[in-house]
Short mmCIF file of C-alpha atoms and ligand atoms in Angstrom, two decimals:
data_model
loop_
_atom_site.label_atom_id
_atom_site.label_comp_id
_atom_site.label_asym_id
_atom_site.label_seq_id
_atom_site.Cartn_x
_atom_site.Cartn_y
_atom_site.Cartn_z
CA TYR A 628 263.24 -52.35 -122.86
CA PHE A 629 265.20 -55.44 -121.51
CA GLU A 630 268.49 -54.35 -119.17
CA THR A 631 270.86 -57.54 -118.80
CA PHE A 632 273.78 -57.75 -116.24
CA GLY A 633 276.19 -60.71 -115.98
CA CYS A 634 276.73 -63.96 -117.99
CA GLN A 635 276.19 -65.04 -121.50
CA MET A 636 273.20 -66.77 -119.84
CA ASN A 637 271.64 -64.18 -118.79
CA VAL A 638 272.09 -62.22 -122.21
CA ALA A 639 270.73 -66.04 -123.51
CA ASP A 640 267.73 -65.44 -120.90
CA SER A 641 266.85 -62.34 -122.51
CA ASP A 642 266.70 -63.29 -125.66
CA ARG A 643 264.21 -65.95 -125.11
CA MET A 644 262.42 -63.41 -123.24
CA GLU A 645 262.27 -61.41 -126.40
CA LEU A 646 260.47 -64.39 -128.16
CA LEU A 647 258.57 -65.05 -126.51
CA LEU A 648 257.41 -61.65 -125.52
CA PHE A 649 257.19 -61.35 -129.77
CA HIS A 650 254.92 -64.01 -129.86
CA SER A 651 252.57 -62.33 -127.26
CA GLY A 652 252.44 -59.40 -129.39
CA TYR A 653 255.26 -57.30 -127.71
CA ILE A 654 258.15 -55.48 -129.85
CA ARG A 655 261.29 -55.15 -128.04
CA THR A 656 261.89 -50.85 -128.16
CA HIS A 657 266.04 -49.69 -127.41
CA LEU A 658 264.73 -46.38 -125.71
CA ARG A 659 264.06 -46.96 -122.04
CA ASP A 660 262.12 -44.07 -121.67
CA ASP A 661 259.67 -45.53 -124.50
CA ALA A 662 259.01 -48.23 -122.53
CA ASP A 663 255.66 -49.85 -120.85
CA LEU A 664 257.63 -52.93 -119.85
CA ILE A 665 261.41 -52.80 -118.05
CA LEU A 666 262.54 -56.00 -117.96
CA ILE A 667 265.82 -56.33 -115.88
CA ASN A 668 267.57 -58.90 -116.09
CA THR A 669 269.72 -59.66 -113.02
CA CYS A 670 273.20 -60.75 -111.18
CA SER A 671 274.13 -61.44 -108.13
CA ILE A 672 277.44 -63.26 -108.44
CA ARG A 673 279.42 -60.63 -106.35
CA GLU A 674 277.78 -58.04 -104.53
CA LYS A 675 278.81 -55.58 -106.47
CA ALA A 676 276.74 -57.15 -109.69
CA GLU A 677 274.32 -56.38 -106.69
CA GLN A 678 274.45 -52.90 -106.13
CA LYS A 679 274.54 -51.83 -110.08
CA VAL A 680 270.83 -53.98 -109.75
CA MET A 681 269.86 -51.73 -106.99
CA SER A 682 271.04 -48.80 -107.98
CA LEU A 683 269.58 -48.82 -111.24
CA LEU A 684 266.04 -49.79 -109.96
CA GLY A 685 266.71 -46.81 -107.84
CA GLN A 686 266.91 -44.87 -111.37
CA ILE A 687 263.91 -46.77 -113.08
CA GLN A 688 261.32 -46.84 -110.47
CA PRO A 689 260.49 -43.12 -110.12
CA LEU A 690 259.29 -43.36 -114.44
CA LYS A 691 256.37 -45.10 -113.03
CA ASN A 692 255.21 -41.26 -111.85
CA ILE A 693 256.06 -40.06 -116.20
CA ASN A 694 254.38 -43.16 -117.63
CA PRO A 695 252.29 -44.48 -114.30
CA ASP A 696 250.89 -47.80 -117.22
CA MET A 697 254.56 -49.07 -116.98
CA MET A 698 255.95 -52.05 -115.69
CA ILE A 699 258.73 -52.86 -114.04
CA GLY A 700 260.02 -56.94 -114.00
CA LEU A 701 262.85 -58.35 -112.04
CA THR A 702 264.47 -61.60 -113.58
CA GLY A 703 267.15 -64.00 -113.07
CA CYS A 704 269.91 -64.64 -110.25
CA LEU A 705 269.05 -61.66 -108.12
CA ALA A 706 265.21 -61.93 -108.76
CA GLN A 707 265.64 -65.54 -107.52
CA GLN A 708 267.80 -64.65 -104.72
CA GLU A 709 266.03 -62.10 -103.23
CA GLY A 710 262.15 -62.51 -104.07
CA GLU A 711 259.46 -61.51 -101.85
CA ARG A 712 262.16 -59.54 -100.27
CA ILE A 713 263.09 -57.28 -103.15
CA ALA A 714 259.64 -56.87 -103.98
CA ARG A 715 259.03 -54.85 -100.40
CA LYS A 716 262.18 -53.06 -100.72
CA PHE A 717 261.02 -51.41 -104.10
CA PRO A 718 256.95 -51.07 -104.30
CA GLY A 719 257.29 -50.23 -107.94
CA LEU A 720 257.78 -54.20 -108.82
CA ASP A 721 255.83 -55.60 -110.43
CA LEU A 722 257.20 -59.12 -111.03
CA VAL A 723 260.33 -60.56 -109.93
CA LEU A 724 261.10 -64.37 -111.89
CA GLY A 725 263.81 -66.30 -110.96
CA PRO A 726 265.52 -68.28 -113.71
CA ASP A 727 262.71 -71.30 -113.98
CA ALA A 728 259.73 -68.85 -114.07
CA ILE A 729 261.44 -66.94 -117.30
CA GLU A 730 259.81 -69.50 -119.79
CA ASN A 731 256.19 -68.10 -118.21
CA VAL A 732 256.91 -64.28 -118.68
CA ALA A 733 254.05 -63.56 -120.55
CA GLN A 734 251.68 -64.74 -118.57
CA ALA A 735 253.86 -63.75 -115.34
CA ILE A 736 253.03 -59.91 -116.81
CA GLU A 737 249.19 -60.81 -117.24
CA VAL A 738 248.56 -61.75 -113.88
CA ALA A 739 250.97 -59.03 -112.63
CA LYS A 740 248.15 -56.38 -114.57
CA THR A 741 245.96 -57.46 -111.31
CA SER A 742 247.71 -58.45 -108.43
CA LYS A 743 251.51 -56.66 -108.41
CA PRO A 744 253.75 -58.06 -106.85
CA LEU A 745 253.94 -61.05 -108.72
CA VAL A 746 256.60 -63.30 -107.42
CA TRP A 747 258.24 -66.50 -108.61
CA THR A 748 260.90 -68.26 -107.91
CA GLU A 749 260.27 -71.93 -107.80
CA PHE A 750 262.57 -74.42 -109.26
CA ASP A 751 260.94 -76.61 -112.23
CA SER A 752 263.31 -79.54 -112.60
CA ALA A 753 261.22 -80.10 -115.79
CA ARG A 754 262.37 -76.59 -117.26
CA GLU A 755 265.31 -76.71 -119.50
CA TYR A 756 265.85 -73.34 -121.05
CA SER A 757 264.18 -74.15 -124.19
CA ILE A 758 261.18 -73.49 -126.37
CA PRO A 759 260.25 -75.88 -128.71
CA ASN A 760 257.77 -75.67 -131.39
CA MET A 761 258.28 -71.32 -131.78
CA GLN A 762 259.25 -69.86 -135.05
CA ASP A 763 262.23 -68.05 -134.26
CA ASN A 764 262.79 -66.31 -137.35
CA ARG A 765 265.52 -63.77 -135.97
CA TYR A 766 269.00 -62.66 -137.22
CA GLN A 767 271.08 -61.12 -134.20
CA GLY A 768 274.85 -61.30 -135.69
CA PRO A 769 277.11 -64.10 -137.48
CA SER A 770 277.34 -65.56 -133.78
CA ALA A 771 274.48 -67.08 -131.52
CA PHE A 772 273.82 -68.85 -127.99
CA VAL A 773 272.68 -72.19 -127.81
CA ASN A 774 271.97 -73.41 -123.61
CA ILE A 775 272.46 -77.34 -123.58
CA ILE A 776 272.34 -77.41 -119.91
CA LYS A 777 271.31 -75.53 -116.93
CA GLY A 778 272.04 -74.92 -113.55
CA CYS A 779 274.79 -75.58 -111.30
CA ASP A 780 275.50 -79.31 -109.18
CA LYS A 781 278.92 -78.39 -108.24
CA PHE A 782 278.25 -76.24 -105.33
CA CYS A 783 281.52 -74.53 -104.71
CA SER A 784 281.84 -73.12 -101.56
CA PHE A 785 281.80 -69.52 -102.84
CA CYS A 786 279.57 -69.44 -105.13
CA ILE A 787 275.61 -68.68 -105.53
CA VAL A 788 274.91 -70.15 -108.57
CA PRO A 789 273.63 -73.67 -107.28
CA PHE A 790 271.21 -71.91 -105.38
CA THR A 791 270.03 -69.36 -107.66
CA ARG A 792 270.19 -71.81 -110.67
CA GLY A 793 269.17 -75.10 -109.37
CA ARG A 794 269.92 -78.35 -110.16
CA GLU A 795 271.66 -79.04 -113.53
CA LYS A 796 269.90 -80.59 -116.24
CA SER A 797 270.89 -81.28 -120.01
CA ARG A 798 268.67 -80.31 -122.64
CA ASP A 799 267.80 -83.08 -125.56
CA ALA A 800 270.51 -83.25 -127.88
CA ASP A 801 267.71 -83.37 -130.80
CA GLU A 802 266.68 -79.75 -129.18
CA ILE A 803 269.88 -78.62 -129.67
CA TYR A 804 270.97 -79.53 -132.53
CA ARG A 805 267.44 -77.60 -134.46
CA GLU A 806 267.82 -74.71 -132.99
CA ALA A 807 271.77 -74.44 -133.34
CA ALA A 808 270.54 -75.48 -137.12
CA GLN A 809 267.66 -73.13 -137.16
CA LYS A 810 270.11 -70.53 -135.92
CA ILE A 811 272.15 -71.14 -138.88
CA ALA A 812 268.94 -71.03 -141.15
CA ASN A 813 268.77 -67.62 -140.05
CA GLY A 814 271.85 -66.17 -141.23
CA ALA A 815 274.94 -66.64 -137.92
CA ARG A 816 277.44 -68.67 -138.36
CA GLU A 817 278.95 -69.04 -135.39
CA ILE A 818 277.52 -70.83 -132.54
CA ILE A 819 278.71 -70.56 -128.89
CA LEU A 820 276.97 -73.63 -126.74
CA LEU A 821 276.25 -72.20 -122.74
CA GLY A 822 276.01 -73.89 -119.77
CA GLN A 823 277.76 -72.83 -116.40
CA ASN A 824 279.32 -75.65 -116.37
CA VAL A 825 278.99 -77.37 -120.17
CA ASN A 826 281.39 -80.28 -119.18
CA SER A 827 278.60 -82.20 -117.29
CA TYR A 828 276.52 -82.17 -120.02
CA GLY A 829 274.31 -85.67 -120.82
CA LYS A 830 275.50 -87.35 -117.35
CA ARG A 831 272.45 -87.29 -115.85
CA GLY A 832 268.78 -87.22 -117.21
CA LEU A 833 268.37 -87.51 -120.49
CA THR A 834 266.40 -89.24 -122.46
CA LYS A 835 268.81 -90.49 -125.17
CA PRO A 836 271.96 -90.37 -123.45
CA THR A 837 274.67 -88.58 -124.98
CA GLN A 838 278.03 -86.98 -123.72
CA PHE A 839 279.46 -83.91 -124.12
CA HIS A 840 282.25 -84.64 -126.74
CA GLU A 841 279.69 -86.33 -128.66
CA LEU A 842 277.14 -83.46 -128.45
CA LEU A 843 279.39 -81.40 -130.12
CA ARG A 844 280.32 -83.55 -132.46
CA ARG A 845 276.81 -83.63 -133.37
CA VAL A 846 276.58 -79.46 -133.51
CA ALA A 847 279.10 -79.35 -135.68
CA SER A 848 277.94 -81.42 -138.44
CA VAL A 849 275.72 -78.64 -138.67
CA PRO A 850 274.97 -77.68 -142.57
CA GLY A 851 276.73 -74.40 -142.64
CA ILE A 852 278.04 -74.03 -139.37
CA GLU A 853 281.54 -72.48 -139.72
CA ARG A 854 282.39 -71.81 -136.24
CA MET A 855 281.68 -73.09 -132.06
CA ARG A 856 282.60 -72.27 -129.33
CA PHE A 857 281.29 -73.64 -125.63
CA THR A 858 281.58 -72.04 -122.57
CA THR A 859 281.57 -72.02 -119.25
CA SER A 860 284.22 -75.82 -118.58
CA HIS A 861 285.07 -76.90 -115.19
CA PRO A 862 288.36 -79.00 -115.02
CA MET A 863 286.54 -81.77 -112.93
CA ASP A 864 284.47 -83.00 -115.86
CA PHE A 865 287.02 -81.96 -118.65
CA THR A 866 287.58 -85.02 -120.60
CA ALA A 867 290.44 -86.63 -122.94
CA GLU A 868 287.04 -87.18 -125.08
CA THR A 869 286.93 -83.12 -124.80
CA ILE A 870 290.58 -82.99 -125.98
CA SER A 871 290.21 -85.75 -129.08
CA ALA A 872 287.38 -83.09 -130.18
CA TYR A 873 289.69 -80.40 -130.14
CA HIS A 874 292.40 -82.03 -132.18
CA ASP A 875 289.66 -83.64 -134.94
CA LEU A 876 286.85 -80.68 -135.38
CA ASP A 877 287.69 -78.02 -137.84
CA VAL A 878 284.60 -76.04 -136.37
CA LEU A 879 285.77 -75.93 -132.65
CA MET A 880 287.81 -72.57 -132.77
CA ASN A 881 290.88 -73.01 -129.98
CA HIS A 882 290.06 -71.89 -127.49
CA LEU A 883 289.33 -72.98 -124.28
CA HIS A 884 288.15 -70.80 -121.06
CA LEU A 885 288.44 -73.02 -117.91
CA PRO A 886 288.20 -71.03 -114.84
CA VAL A 887 291.10 -72.38 -112.27
CA GLN A 888 290.16 -69.86 -109.24
CA CYS A 889 293.41 -70.31 -107.70
CA GLY A 890 296.65 -72.07 -107.98
CA SER A 891 296.91 -73.22 -103.95
CA ASN A 892 296.11 -76.63 -103.26
CA ARG A 893 294.72 -75.74 -99.63
CA ILE A 894 292.64 -73.26 -100.79
CA LEU A 895 291.06 -75.15 -104.00
CA GLU A 896 289.97 -78.26 -100.96
CA ARG A 897 288.25 -74.63 -99.42
CA MET A 898 286.86 -73.70 -102.25
CA ARG A 899 285.77 -77.28 -102.74
CA ARG A 900 286.84 -77.39 -105.95
CA GLY A 901 287.12 -81.12 -106.52
CA HIS A 902 290.33 -80.84 -108.19
CA SER A 903 294.21 -79.55 -107.66
CA ALA A 904 296.09 -77.47 -108.96
CA ASP A 905 298.56 -80.38 -110.27
CA HIS A 906 295.10 -82.04 -112.34
CA TYR A 907 294.47 -78.36 -113.89
CA LEU A 908 297.96 -78.35 -115.03
CA LYS A 909 297.55 -81.96 -116.70
CA LEU A 910 294.66 -81.19 -118.20
CA ILE A 911 296.73 -77.93 -119.86
CA ASP A 912 299.73 -79.82 -120.74
CA ASP A 913 296.96 -82.54 -122.50
CA LEU A 914 295.57 -79.46 -124.09
CA LYS A 915 299.08 -78.16 -125.25
CA THR A 916 300.09 -81.36 -126.52
CA ALA A 917 296.94 -82.20 -128.11
CA VAL A 918 296.60 -78.97 -129.76
CA PRO A 919 299.12 -76.69 -130.04
CA ASN A 920 298.14 -73.53 -130.97
CA ILE A 921 295.14 -73.69 -128.00
CA SER A 922 294.44 -70.40 -126.17
CA LEU A 923 293.19 -70.43 -122.79
CA SER A 924 291.79 -68.14 -120.26
CA THR A 925 290.33 -68.57 -116.78
CA ASP A 926 288.76 -66.84 -113.92
CA ILE A 927 290.83 -66.18 -110.67
CA ILE A 928 289.91 -65.40 -106.70
CA VAL A 929 291.82 -63.82 -104.49
CA GLY A 930 291.75 -62.92 -101.21
CA PHE A 931 289.37 -66.54 -100.90
CA PRO A 932 288.94 -66.69 -96.48
CA GLY A 933 292.27 -67.77 -95.00
CA GLU A 934 294.56 -66.86 -97.71
CA THR A 935 298.15 -66.76 -97.36
CA ASP A 936 300.31 -64.52 -99.03
CA GLU A 937 301.74 -67.63 -99.89
CA GLU A 938 299.21 -69.35 -101.02
CA PHE A 939 298.26 -66.44 -103.36
CA ARG A 940 301.61 -66.35 -104.48
CA LYS A 941 301.13 -69.50 -106.02
CA THR A 942 298.08 -68.38 -107.91
CA LEU A 943 300.34 -66.09 -110.10
CA THR A 944 302.83 -69.14 -110.00
CA LEU A 945 300.37 -70.99 -112.15
CA MET A 946 299.10 -67.93 -114.04
CA GLU A 947 302.86 -67.97 -115.30
CA TYR A 948 303.31 -71.27 -116.12
CA VAL A 949 299.99 -71.62 -117.96
CA GLU A 950 300.86 -68.08 -120.12
CA PHE A 951 297.32 -67.53 -120.03
CA ASP A 952 296.18 -64.90 -123.41
CA ASN A 953 292.82 -63.52 -121.00
CA SER A 954 291.91 -63.72 -117.08
CA PHE A 955 289.08 -62.73 -115.57
CA MET A 956 290.18 -61.69 -111.88
CA PHE A 957 287.90 -61.07 -108.90
CA ALA A 958 288.14 -60.65 -105.34
CA TYR A 959 286.24 -62.85 -103.16
CA SER A 960 282.77 -61.56 -102.26
CA PRO A 961 280.83 -63.86 -99.17
CA ARG A 962 277.21 -64.40 -101.04
CA PRO A 963 274.31 -65.14 -98.56
CA GLY A 964 273.85 -68.94 -97.92
CA THR A 965 276.91 -70.05 -99.61
CA PRO A 966 279.02 -72.92 -97.46
CA ALA A 967 282.01 -69.79 -97.70
CA SER A 968 280.26 -67.11 -96.01
CA GLU A 969 280.39 -69.32 -92.97
CA ILE A 970 283.59 -68.92 -92.77
CA GLU A 971 285.31 -65.53 -91.57
CA ASP A 972 286.11 -62.96 -94.40
CA ASP A 973 289.30 -62.32 -92.34
CA VAL A 974 291.53 -61.57 -95.85
CA PRO A 975 291.21 -57.42 -95.34
CA GLU A 976 289.95 -55.24 -98.32
CA LYS A 977 293.21 -53.65 -99.15
CA VAL A 978 295.02 -57.14 -99.08
CA LYS A 979 292.37 -58.46 -101.59
CA SER A 980 293.09 -55.01 -103.25
CA GLU A 981 296.60 -55.51 -103.37
CA ARG A 982 296.68 -59.03 -104.72
CA LEU A 983 294.04 -58.65 -107.41
CA GLN A 984 296.43 -55.41 -108.95
CA GLU A 985 299.39 -57.80 -109.00
CA THR A 986 296.92 -60.66 -111.18
CA ILE A 987 296.11 -58.18 -113.35
CA LYS A 988 299.67 -56.60 -113.46
CA LEU A 989 300.62 -60.10 -114.25
CA GLN A 990 298.07 -61.46 -116.72
CA LYS A 991 298.40 -57.56 -118.34
CA SER A 992 302.10 -58.94 -119.01
CA LEU A 993 301.24 -62.28 -120.48
CA THR A 994 298.04 -61.01 -122.70
CA GLU A 995 300.96 -58.23 -124.18
CA ARG A 996 303.66 -60.95 -124.72
CA ASN A 997 301.40 -63.49 -126.59
CA GLY A 998 299.95 -60.79 -128.38
CA LYS A 999 303.44 -59.82 -129.35
CA ARG A 1000 303.74 -63.33 -131.40
CA TYR A 1001 301.30 -62.20 -133.78
CA ILE A 1002 302.61 -58.83 -134.70
CA GLY A 1003 303.27 -59.45 -138.75
CA ARG A 1004 301.41 -62.31 -139.06
CA ASN A 1005 298.24 -63.11 -140.69
CA VAL A 1006 295.21 -64.41 -138.75
CA GLU A 1007 291.64 -64.77 -139.77
CA ILE A 1008 288.56 -63.14 -138.16
CA MET A 1009 285.09 -63.68 -138.72
CA VAL A 1010 283.69 -59.85 -139.10
CA GLU A 1011 281.00 -59.17 -136.46
CA ASP A 1012 280.22 -55.91 -137.02
CA ALA A 1013 281.38 -52.15 -138.26
CA THR A 1014 282.84 -49.80 -135.83
CA ASN A 1015 285.70 -47.11 -135.96
CA ARG A 1016 287.30 -47.34 -132.59
CA ASN A 1017 290.97 -47.14 -132.70
CA GLY A 1018 290.57 -45.90 -136.18
CA ALA A 1019 289.50 -49.26 -138.25
CA ASP A 1020 286.69 -50.22 -139.62
CA PHE A 1021 285.27 -53.22 -138.37
CA ARG A 1022 285.94 -55.57 -136.06
CA GLY A 1023 285.96 -59.32 -135.11
CA ARG A 1024 287.65 -62.84 -133.63
CA THR A 1025 290.18 -64.77 -134.15
CA PRO A 1026 289.53 -68.66 -134.04
CA GLN A 1027 291.72 -67.88 -129.98
CA TYR A 1028 289.46 -65.40 -129.32
CA TRP A 1029 291.31 -62.32 -129.83
CA MET A 1030 289.13 -59.33 -130.76
CA VAL A 1031 290.70 -57.56 -134.22
CA TYR A 1032 289.79 -53.87 -135.46
CA LEU A 1033 290.09 -53.93 -138.99
CA LYS A 1034 291.46 -51.27 -141.46
CA GLY A 1035 290.26 -51.75 -144.75
CA GLY A 1036 287.73 -53.76 -146.57
CA LYS A 1037 285.26 -51.10 -146.56
CA GLY A 1038 282.11 -52.13 -149.43
CA ILE A 1039 283.97 -55.51 -149.74
CA VAL A 1040 283.53 -56.70 -146.15
CA LYS A 1041 280.08 -57.25 -144.52
CA PRO A 1042 279.40 -59.42 -140.31
CA GLY A 1043 279.86 -62.57 -141.18
CA ASP A 1044 282.83 -62.88 -143.78
CA ARG A 1045 285.61 -64.41 -142.92
CA VAL A 1046 288.51 -62.32 -143.88
CA LYS A 1047 292.38 -62.44 -143.89
CA VAL A 1048 294.41 -59.69 -141.62
CA GLN A 1049 298.10 -58.50 -141.40
CA VAL A 1050 298.59 -57.69 -137.35
CA GLU A 1051 300.03 -54.62 -137.26
CA GLU A 1052 299.65 -54.02 -133.40
CA ALA A 1053 298.30 -55.36 -130.09
CA ARG A 1054 296.90 -52.99 -127.39
CA GLY A 1055 295.67 -55.27 -124.86
CA HIS A 1056 293.81 -57.78 -125.74
CA SER A 1057 293.34 -56.29 -128.92
CA PHE A 1058 294.52 -56.14 -132.36
CA ILE A 1059 294.74 -53.57 -135.03
CA GLY A 1060 295.49 -54.99 -138.40
CA PHE A 1061 294.94 -54.58 -142.34
CA TYR A 1062 292.61 -55.99 -144.26
CA ARG A 1063 294.38 -58.73 -146.38
CA ASN A 1064 292.54 -59.86 -149.03
N1 5AD B 1023 283.25 -63.97 -105.19
C1 5AD B 1023 284.43 -63.26 -106.68
N2 5AD B 1023 284.00 -64.02 -107.48
C2 5AD B 1023 283.09 -65.14 -107.49
N3 5AD B 1023 282.97 -65.58 -109.01
C3 5AD B 1023 282.02 -66.92 -108.30
N4 5AD B 1023 281.07 -66.29 -106.79
C4 5AD B 1023 282.57 -65.40 -106.69
C5 5AD B 1023 282.26 -64.86 -104.90
N5 5AD B 1023 281.42 -65.44 -104.22
C6 5AD B 1023 283.62 -66.02 -109.69
C7 5AD B 1023 284.55 -67.10 -110.17
C8 5AD B 1023 283.76 -67.53 -111.11
C9 5AD B 1023 282.95 -66.80 -112.12
C10 5AD B 1023 281.90 -66.63 -113.06
O1 5AD B 1023 282.78 -64.98 -111.17
O2 5AD B 1023 286.26 -66.77 -110.74
O3 5AD B 1023 284.03 -68.13 -112.08
FE1 SF4 B 1024 279.87 -71.36 -108.99
FE2 SF4 B 1024 281.73 -73.59 -109.54
FE3 SF4 B 1024 278.74 -74.17 -110.58
FE4 SF4 B 1024 280.92 -72.84 -111.91
S1 SF4 B 1024 281.26 -74.87 -110.99
S2 SF4 B 1024 278.65 -72.08 -111.73
S3 SF4 B 1024 281.69 -71.58 -109.90
S4 SF4 B 1024 279.33 -73.98 -108.47
#
């Protein structure tokens, strides 16, 4: 049984563990009470994420009283960050595995059966989140993740990821192609390329040098691929060639998630982002020129140490200028061991929360404004699954990543199909519409 917190990388890691464990004779259950092995794949990006894991651990530990043979494992970023400490705090834990130990999950379980807890948080620079030569016949829906790079070398001053995921390592392009082709052959239609900073792909360490935009062209040539996306990007490594790829590659969907974090140059510098607001805006202008209907989303942090009200306003101005379709907005949360955590966290919680509310309000109005443009228009979606939310029958995403709730099409439409929908209504970042054949 898996509990997965955090980003898409963790979803992909849980998936990799499922495959590895399947080959060792395990079968995944979706019922916690049935499980004799519970793996909690964790996130530590903000304090809140950490608290969620701690409270889940508190709930899960007592299950051992009912089933004493049950094992509990903690994996991922919080496991890496806490190591022995968390094993001592929760004596019910049998294993604690950092991201680079995930490939050894099956062996780790065997060892932990006789000598628990097994704590494995060594980084292994040879690892690249890849399991070559392992047969994978699973179909897990129309959209599939493929890792292309692990780790992060950017060291933004607020971020724990470079410490929990270690140094950057790009995966061999042939191996990426093989995995993407296998997933398409198993029934997926869309490939989402994953990494903490995908644009840094190929900078170092590959025996056969390949740049990110070359990789995009390569994966786009997988027979049968209908859609391709990638996440997450960094403004410093985003090249003109990647912008051209949007223009040239039909399967590359017109959406980009490009975190900016804030709109003030002084704060960007203190965040060690390596770029100014102007650099970001120039990129956005170039993108909008090359790909007129591109949809943009971002990440925002409010209340970074020292952020003044005037500096915060610059974030709002930037958001308005770009007209993001969607933003993920966070109050700054000091993370242990990061450079920013050495500076006093001096923006009061009340101010952080007010600023956060203001960005949320602004984003809501931008989303509403952008969404209205689609009302009455036909859009294409790739159907993800059946649903009865919002009075719909199915749901799926447009190329621009808007979620669409589709009424009609029962008995005709199935997951993976690309169908036309007439948008009737916009609700937040979702549309409701009718099936058009
Ligand atoms: N506090 C708040 N938000 C953070 N993020 C990363 N670290 C922190 C932190 N310490 C946000 C950034 C990043 C996203 C994944 O999480 O916006 O882009
Ligand atoms: Fe964290 Fe910055 Fe790396 Fe993103 S680019 S994972 S914010 S250090």
